[in-house]
Short mmCIF file of C-alpha atoms in Angstrom, two decimals:
data_model
loop_
_atom_site.label_atom_id
_atom_site.label_comp_id
_atom_site.label_asym_id
_atom_site.label_seq_id
_atom_site.Cartn_x
_atom_site.Cartn_y
_atom_site.Cartn_z
CA MET D 1 48.47 -138.87 11.34
CA GLU D 2 45.11 -140.74 10.89
CA LYS D 3 42.34 -139.18 8.70
CA ALA D 4 39.99 -136.94 10.44
CA GLY D 5 36.13 -137.65 11.63
CA ARG D 6 36.19 -141.46 10.95
CA GLU D 7 34.65 -144.55 12.56
CA LEU D 8 35.62 -148.11 14.36
CA SER D 9 35.05 -150.27 16.90
CA ILE D 10 36.33 -152.38 19.53
CA TYR D 11 37.13 -155.59 19.69
CA ILE D 12 38.39 -157.10 23.79
CA HIS D 13 39.39 -160.45 23.59
CA ILE D 14 38.99 -162.46 26.93
CA PRO D 15 40.58 -165.48 26.96
CA PHE D 16 39.52 -167.15 30.12
CA CYS D 17 36.26 -170.03 30.80
CA VAL D 18 35.94 -172.14 33.57
CA GLN D 19 36.01 -175.07 31.19
CA LYS D 20 36.52 -175.54 27.24
CA CYS D 21 33.24 -176.71 25.96
CA LEU D 22 33.09 -179.45 23.78
CA TYR D 23 32.66 -178.19 20.58
CA CYS D 24 34.65 -174.74 21.37
CA ASP D 25 37.40 -174.52 19.54
CA PHE D 26 38.06 -170.30 19.95
CA LEU D 27 41.19 -169.13 21.70
CA SER D 28 40.69 -169.58 25.50
CA ALA D 29 41.62 -171.66 28.21
CA PRO D 30 41.15 -171.80 32.12
CA ALA D 31 43.36 -169.28 34.27
CA SER D 32 43.97 -168.48 37.56
CA MET D 33 42.72 -164.89 39.40
CA GLU D 34 46.41 -163.84 38.97
CA VAL D 35 46.98 -164.42 35.01
CA ARG D 36 43.43 -162.75 34.65
CA GLU D 37 44.58 -159.55 36.71
CA GLN D 38 48.46 -159.66 34.74
CA TYR D 39 46.22 -159.92 30.99
CA VAL D 40 43.59 -156.96 32.28
CA LYS D 41 46.41 -154.42 32.92
CA ARG D 42 48.02 -156.00 30.02
CA VAL D 43 45.75 -155.65 27.79
CA SER D 44 44.54 -151.83 29.46
CA ARG D 45 48.40 -150.79 28.55
CA GLU D 46 48.09 -151.88 24.78
CA ILE D 47 44.72 -150.03 24.02
CA ARG D 48 45.88 -146.82 26.02
CA GLU D 49 48.82 -146.90 23.92
CA THR D 50 47.40 -147.83 20.77
CA ALA D 51 44.45 -145.11 21.00
CA LYS D 52 47.46 -142.83 21.08
CA SER D 53 47.63 -143.21 16.89
CA TYR D 54 43.92 -142.89 16.42
CA VAL D 55 42.79 -139.57 18.38
CA ASN D 56 40.84 -138.83 15.07
CA TYR D 57 38.47 -141.84 15.11
CA LYS D 58 35.56 -142.48 17.29
CA ALA D 59 34.43 -145.24 18.35
CA LYS D 60 30.88 -146.44 17.55
CA SER D 61 31.25 -149.92 19.09
CA VAL D 62 33.21 -151.88 22.25
CA PHE D 63 32.72 -155.48 22.29
CA PHE D 64 34.11 -157.85 25.28
CA GLY D 65 34.36 -160.97 23.44
CA GLY D 66 35.49 -164.24 24.62
CA GLY D 67 36.21 -166.79 26.16
CA THR D 68 33.83 -165.39 29.44
CA PRO D 69 34.32 -162.00 30.04
CA SER D 70 32.11 -162.37 32.64
CA LEU D 71 34.38 -164.36 34.22
CA LEU D 72 36.21 -160.52 34.76
CA GLU D 73 35.18 -158.64 38.13
CA GLY D 74 33.27 -155.70 38.22
CA ASP D 75 36.12 -154.18 38.67
CA GLN D 76 39.00 -155.41 36.24
CA ILE D 77 36.29 -154.87 33.65
CA GLU D 78 36.04 -151.03 34.55
CA GLU D 79 39.50 -150.99 34.50
CA ILE D 80 39.41 -151.89 31.12
CA MET D 81 37.44 -149.59 30.24
CA ASP D 82 38.67 -146.97 31.58
CA ALA D 83 41.64 -147.87 28.90
CA VAL D 84 38.73 -147.59 26.43
CA HIS D 85 37.66 -144.09 27.17
CA SER D 86 41.37 -143.33 25.92
CA PHE D 87 39.54 -143.55 22.50
CA SER D 88 36.52 -140.85 21.89
CA LEU D 89 33.08 -142.58 22.35
CA GLU D 90 29.91 -141.45 19.99
CA LYS D 91 27.34 -140.37 22.49
CA ASP D 92 25.55 -143.38 22.01
CA CYS D 93 28.55 -145.89 21.46
CA GLU D 94 26.79 -150.25 21.83
CA ILE D 95 29.22 -151.87 24.80
CA SER D 96 28.55 -155.05 25.04
CA LEU D 97 30.10 -157.22 26.57
CA GLU D 98 29.03 -161.61 26.81
CA ALA D 99 28.32 -163.29 29.67
CA ASN D 100 27.49 -167.30 30.64
CA PRO D 101 25.56 -168.38 33.04
CA GLY D 102 27.11 -169.29 36.43
CA THR D 103 29.76 -166.98 36.04
CA ILE D 104 27.12 -163.92 36.59
CA THR D 105 26.48 -162.04 40.16
CA PRO D 106 24.06 -159.30 41.32
CA GLU D 107 27.58 -157.24 42.22
CA LYS D 108 29.42 -158.09 38.95
CA LEU D 109 26.66 -156.66 36.67
CA GLN D 110 26.07 -153.19 38.67
CA LYS D 111 30.02 -153.22 38.45
CA TYR D 112 29.93 -153.43 34.26
CA LYS D 113 26.84 -151.15 34.68
CA LYS D 114 28.80 -148.76 36.00
CA ALA D 115 31.39 -149.14 34.30
CA GLY D 116 29.82 -148.71 30.74
CA ILE D 117 27.95 -152.21 29.91
CA ASN D 118 25.01 -151.33 28.11
CA ARG D 119 24.36 -154.84 26.16
CA LEU D 120 24.67 -157.83 27.21
CA SER D 121 24.73 -161.16 25.01
CA ILE D 122 24.11 -164.30 27.40
CA GLY D 123 24.84 -167.52 26.04
CA LEU D 124 22.17 -169.99 26.81
CA GLN D 125 22.24 -172.12 23.87
CA SER D 126 19.15 -174.45 25.19
CA LEU D 127 16.73 -174.68 27.99
CA ILE D 128 17.09 -178.68 27.85
CA ASP D 129 19.58 -179.81 30.80
CA GLU D 130 20.21 -182.78 28.93
CA GLU D 131 21.28 -180.67 25.88
CA LEU D 132 23.44 -178.54 27.49
CA ARG D 133 25.38 -181.83 29.33
CA ALA D 134 25.93 -183.11 25.96
CA LEU D 135 27.40 -179.67 25.19
CA GLY D 136 29.96 -179.56 28.12
CA ARG D 137 28.09 -176.23 29.45
CA ILE D 138 28.48 -175.49 32.44
CA HIS D 139 25.36 -174.06 32.98
CA ASP D 140 21.89 -175.63 32.96
CA SER D 141 18.11 -174.01 32.43
CA ARG D 142 17.59 -172.78 36.67
CA ASP D 143 21.30 -170.65 35.88
CA PHE D 144 19.77 -169.16 33.24
CA TYR D 145 16.74 -167.84 34.40
CA ASP D 146 18.78 -166.12 37.50
CA THR D 147 21.18 -164.83 34.80
CA TYR D 148 18.48 -163.00 33.12
CA GLU D 149 16.57 -161.83 35.78
CA CYS D 150 19.25 -160.76 37.57
CA ALA D 151 20.15 -158.52 34.22
CA VAL D 152 16.26 -157.35 33.88
CA LYS D 153 16.71 -155.92 37.63
CA THR D 154 19.95 -154.86 37.40
CA GLY D 155 18.10 -152.10 34.83
CA PHE D 156 19.84 -154.00 31.63
CA ASN D 157 17.43 -153.65 28.51
CA ASN D 158 19.43 -154.83 25.85
CA ILE D 159 20.21 -158.19 25.49
CA ASN D 160 20.94 -161.25 23.15
CA ILE D 161 20.35 -164.48 23.77
CA ASP D 162 23.08 -166.86 21.93
CA LEU D 163 21.36 -170.28 20.95
CA MET D 164 22.41 -173.34 18.92
CA THR D 165 20.72 -175.75 16.33
CA ALA D 166 21.44 -178.61 14.94
CA ILE D 167 23.02 -179.62 18.29
CA PRO D 168 23.63 -183.47 20.17
CA LEU D 169 19.91 -184.99 21.66
CA GLN D 170 17.89 -181.57 20.22
CA THR D 171 14.61 -182.58 18.22
CA ARG D 172 12.06 -180.63 16.62
CA GLU D 173 10.02 -180.64 20.06
CA SER D 174 12.78 -179.43 21.93
CA CYS D 175 13.77 -176.79 19.71
CA MET D 176 10.45 -175.54 19.69
CA THR D 177 10.34 -175.69 23.45
CA THR D 178 13.71 -173.66 24.12
CA LEU D 179 12.09 -170.99 21.47
CA ARG D 180 9.07 -171.10 23.53
CA GLY D 181 10.59 -170.16 26.41
CA VAL D 182 12.72 -167.54 25.55
CA LEU D 183 10.32 -165.87 24.56
CA GLU D 184 8.24 -166.32 27.32
CA LEU D 185 10.40 -164.41 29.30
CA ASP D 186 9.25 -160.75 31.03
CA PRO D 187 10.71 -158.92 28.99
CA ALA D 188 11.47 -160.34 26.11
CA PRO D 189 15.21 -160.24 24.60
CA VAL D 190 15.36 -157.99 22.37
CA HIS D 191 18.36 -159.73 19.62
CA ILE D 192 18.65 -163.56 19.42
CA SER D 193 21.98 -165.46 18.06
CA ALA D 194 20.99 -168.58 16.58
CA TYR D 195 23.27 -170.31 15.24
CA SER D 196 23.86 -174.54 13.50
CA LEU D 197 26.86 -176.41 15.60
CA ILE D 198 29.86 -177.11 13.29
CA VAL D 199 31.91 -179.59 14.69
CA GLU D 200 35.25 -177.80 14.30
CA GLU D 201 38.82 -179.45 13.95
CA GLY D 202 40.36 -179.89 16.94
CA THR D 203 37.46 -179.70 19.06
CA PRO D 204 36.40 -182.84 21.78
CA PHE D 205 33.18 -183.33 19.14
CA PHE D 206 35.97 -183.04 16.09
CA GLU D 207 37.76 -186.46 17.66
CA ASN D 208 34.51 -188.27 18.58
CA THR D 209 31.74 -187.31 16.80
CA PRO D 210 28.70 -187.24 18.72
CA LEU D 211 25.29 -188.52 16.63
CA LEU D 212 23.70 -185.28 15.67
CA PRO D 213 20.83 -184.41 13.35
CA ASP D 214 21.27 -184.99 9.58
CA GLU D 215 21.50 -181.78 7.16
CA GLU D 216 17.46 -182.00 6.36
CA THR D 217 16.72 -181.53 10.08
CA ASP D 218 19.36 -179.28 10.54
CA ARG D 219 17.53 -177.11 7.67
CA GLU D 220 13.84 -177.81 9.63
CA LEU D 221 15.44 -176.33 12.66
CA TYR D 222 16.44 -173.03 10.99
CA LYS D 223 13.20 -172.92 9.24
CA ILE D 224 11.48 -173.03 12.53
CA THR D 225 13.64 -170.74 14.13
CA ASN D 226 12.93 -168.47 11.60
CA ASP D 227 9.20 -168.92 11.16
CA ILE D 228 8.94 -168.80 15.09
CA LEU D 229 10.60 -165.71 16.04
CA ASN D 230 9.54 -163.72 12.69
CA LYS D 231 5.97 -164.12 14.12
CA SER D 232 6.98 -163.01 17.38
CA GLY D 233 8.49 -159.36 16.11
CA TYR D 234 12.18 -160.30 15.47
CA GLN D 235 13.15 -159.07 12.36
CA ARG D 236 16.40 -161.28 10.68
CA TYR D 237 18.95 -158.79 9.95
CA GLU D 238 21.51 -161.43 8.96
CA ILE D 239 21.85 -165.11 8.26
CA SER D 240 21.22 -166.21 11.98
CA ASN D 241 20.74 -163.37 13.82
CA TYR D 242 17.03 -161.76 14.71
CA ALA D 243 16.67 -158.23 16.51
CA LYS D 244 13.46 -156.16 17.70
CA PRO D 245 13.34 -153.04 15.78
CA GLY D 246 16.37 -151.14 16.34
CA PHE D 247 18.24 -153.50 17.97
CA ALA D 248 20.30 -154.47 15.36
CA CYS D 249 24.06 -155.41 16.62
CA ARG D 250 25.92 -152.47 15.47
CA HIS D 251 28.80 -153.92 16.31
CA ASN D 252 28.53 -157.35 14.36
CA LEU D 253 26.93 -154.97 11.61
CA VAL D 254 30.50 -153.21 11.48
CA TYR D 255 32.05 -156.83 10.67
CA TRP D 256 29.95 -157.56 7.75
CA GLN D 257 30.12 -154.12 6.65
CA ARG D 258 33.35 -154.03 6.29
CA GLY D 259 33.75 -150.67 8.79
CA ASN D 260 37.11 -150.10 10.35
CA TYR D 261 37.64 -152.07 13.98
CA LEU D 262 40.90 -153.12 16.54
CA GLY D 263 41.36 -155.89 18.28
CA PHE D 264 43.17 -155.98 21.50
CA GLY D 265 44.02 -158.96 23.28
CA ILE D 266 45.33 -162.57 22.41
CA GLY D 267 44.33 -163.11 19.34
CA ALA D 268 42.21 -160.49 18.33
CA ALA D 269 41.77 -159.61 14.62
CA SER D 270 41.62 -155.82 13.09
CA LEU D 271 40.95 -154.30 9.49
CA MET D 272 41.77 -150.52 9.29
CA GLU D 273 41.83 -149.15 6.17
CA ASN D 274 41.86 -151.86 4.38
CA VAL D 275 44.45 -153.29 5.93
CA ARG D 276 43.98 -156.73 7.86
CA PHE D 277 46.77 -157.80 11.46
CA SER D 278 45.95 -159.80 14.01
CA ASN D 279 47.68 -160.09 17.57
CA GLY D 280 49.50 -163.18 18.08
CA ARG D 281 48.00 -166.00 20.31
CA GLY D 282 50.49 -166.69 22.62
CA LEU D 283 49.33 -165.87 26.29
CA LYS D 284 52.59 -166.49 28.00
CA GLU D 285 54.05 -163.83 25.27
CA TYR D 286 51.81 -161.77 25.15
CA LEU D 287 51.86 -161.26 29.44
CA GLU D 288 55.91 -160.88 29.03
CA LYS D 289 55.68 -158.70 25.94
CA GLY D 290 52.77 -156.87 25.05
CA ALA D 291 51.21 -157.37 21.78
CA VAL D 292 53.33 -158.64 18.03
CA ARG D 293 50.80 -158.10 14.86
CA GLU D 294 51.32 -160.56 12.70
CA ASN D 295 49.37 -161.60 9.69
CA ILE D 296 49.92 -157.83 8.03
CA GLN D 297 47.71 -158.01 4.77
CA ARG D 298 47.00 -154.89 2.79
CA LEU D 299 43.71 -156.17 0.89
CA SER D 300 44.09 -155.82 -2.94
CA VAL D 301 41.00 -154.00 -4.77
CA LYS D 302 39.69 -157.59 -5.80
CA GLU D 303 40.51 -159.50 -2.12
CA GLN D 304 38.03 -155.68 -0.72
CA MET D 305 35.74 -157.48 -3.04
CA GLU D 306 35.10 -160.15 -2.24
CA GLU D 307 34.98 -159.44 1.11
CA PHE D 308 32.09 -157.21 -0.17
CA MET D 309 29.86 -159.87 -1.68
CA PHE D 310 30.24 -163.07 0.86
CA LEU D 311 29.96 -160.46 3.79
CA GLY D 312 27.15 -158.55 2.54
CA LEU D 313 25.18 -161.21 1.16
CA ARG D 314 24.88 -162.23 5.19
CA MET D 315 22.57 -159.37 5.84
CA THR D 316 18.78 -160.23 4.70
CA GLU D 317 19.55 -156.02 3.09
CA GLY D 318 22.29 -158.07 0.80
CA VAL D 319 24.45 -155.65 -1.15
CA SER D 320 24.59 -152.28 -2.63
CA THR D 321 24.72 -152.35 -6.78
CA ALA D 322 25.33 -147.89 -5.93
CA LYS D 323 27.80 -148.98 -2.97
CA PHE D 324 30.06 -151.13 -5.03
CA GLN D 325 30.34 -148.73 -8.22
CA SER D 326 31.13 -146.42 -5.92
CA SER D 327 33.47 -148.27 -3.56
CA PHE D 328 35.49 -149.68 -6.60
CA GLY D 329 34.52 -147.80 -9.38
CA GLN D 330 33.45 -150.17 -11.70
CA SER D 331 30.00 -152.00 -12.02
CA LEU D 332 28.87 -155.14 -9.62
CA TYR D 333 27.28 -156.54 -13.36
CA GLN D 334 30.72 -156.23 -14.87
CA VAL D 335 33.10 -157.29 -12.33
CA TYR D 336 30.88 -160.31 -11.93
CA PRO D 337 29.48 -161.12 -15.36
CA GLY D 338 26.15 -163.81 -15.80
CA ILE D 339 26.67 -164.92 -11.65
CA VAL D 340 23.73 -162.78 -10.13
CA GLU D 341 21.74 -163.05 -13.80
CA LYS D 342 22.65 -167.30 -13.13
CA TYR D 343 21.56 -167.64 -9.13
CA ILE D 344 18.39 -165.47 -10.01
CA ARG D 345 17.30 -167.95 -12.57
CA GLN D 346 17.72 -170.84 -9.86
CA GLY D 347 16.18 -169.15 -7.21
CA LEU D 348 18.94 -167.82 -5.01
CA LEU D 349 19.15 -164.71 -5.62
CA LYS D 350 16.91 -161.91 -6.25
CA THR D 351 16.82 -158.32 -6.70
CA GLU D 352 15.04 -155.35 -5.51
CA THR D 353 15.31 -151.73 -6.82
CA CYS D 354 15.18 -148.83 -4.06
CA LEU D 355 12.72 -146.00 -4.02
CA ASN D 356 15.29 -143.94 -6.06
CA GLY D 357 15.64 -145.71 -8.39
CA ARG D 358 19.71 -144.74 -8.40
CA ASP D 359 20.13 -148.17 -6.36
CA GLU D 360 19.42 -152.01 -6.82
CA ARG D 361 20.08 -154.19 -3.55
CA ILE D 362 20.73 -158.15 -4.36
CA SER D 363 19.76 -160.42 -1.82
CA LEU D 364 19.78 -164.30 -1.02
CA THR D 365 16.29 -165.75 -1.34
CA GLU D 366 14.92 -168.00 1.30
CA ARG D 367 16.33 -171.29 -1.04
CA GLY D 368 19.42 -169.45 -1.08
CA ILE D 369 20.40 -168.93 2.98
CA ASP D 370 20.46 -173.02 2.69
CA VAL D 371 23.34 -173.06 -0.14
CA SER D 372 25.38 -169.69 1.17
CA ASN D 373 28.08 -170.79 1.27
CA VAL D 374 27.57 -171.93 -2.58
CA VAL D 375 26.60 -168.91 -4.04
CA MET D 376 28.83 -167.07 -2.00
CA ALA D 377 31.96 -169.20 -2.95
CA ASP D 378 31.18 -168.54 -6.65
CA PHE D 379 31.68 -164.73 -5.83
CA LEU D 380 35.65 -165.06 -5.04
CA PHE D 381 38.38 -164.81 -7.51
CA MET D 382 39.94 -168.31 -8.40
#
């Protein structure tokens, strides 16, 4: 039996999309209605069976990711949510669903809300239609406005907008046009995720890379985004995520703070009590036989320390020296002698003593965020 009184989060992977975007390396593909229905039943069964082993845990968040979860009909989301309630959920459980413009209808949104979805994450990327076409997106700006208006009318008040910078054809001016257009929405979204495009191996962009903004422009676009959002009342709480006060994504914070989470569906990853594992990636095998756990890894103390540092430093509040000490029984400065001091001298890290005087937080500076991968790599044990 699992330990009592623990928290966990739930991730549900929906691997279906209308068509693959040119930059996408996620585990997703188009599928027939029949296959989608089979998948819904299989993932619901997986959730119910797994819940039996975690009766003393409570879920603080649920996240439908993909792929394009909004391809599923309202009844299908309801069916999966019925299975999710095999777990105990906290009263204020955050339940998110990723939605793409062009796949949403008023009827779907009404059923999603009825099923318990209380947070939408809308994949916009850009308000410039030429940029959307260059990315291979299926929607245009008008589709986005229609989707957003419909979500607000349905009663969703916790909405995230996904944006992307350093994309083909993007300029300083077009980036600002998108940002200002999003901020002029009524009401404005309470959360904005703004990621730079990364060209991944195995994608059409990798095989035939389009003309992209150079590194200097990429950093300028990041700074523009940060400045405009900060002035508009958004707090950057993670390198690429901004929220109005009280609306930071609880589910993503679980990842960055190394909380417990269970993943369902093909390819979904889990971390439970310092054991990482994932489901097999084959759709046919999953539909026929169910989930098979793969890549099971019990993290060593050193690996836990590494994750504590490189995940924690993604957050603007940084990492706590007191929490490091209580988690591992060792001082952060003893485990990583000289590293923090080196990057403080270089202006890439900063420290702040908490009001109680018994804790210190270490975080990236603005310059440190620009080269965050270099800094974080120094906290890995080679």
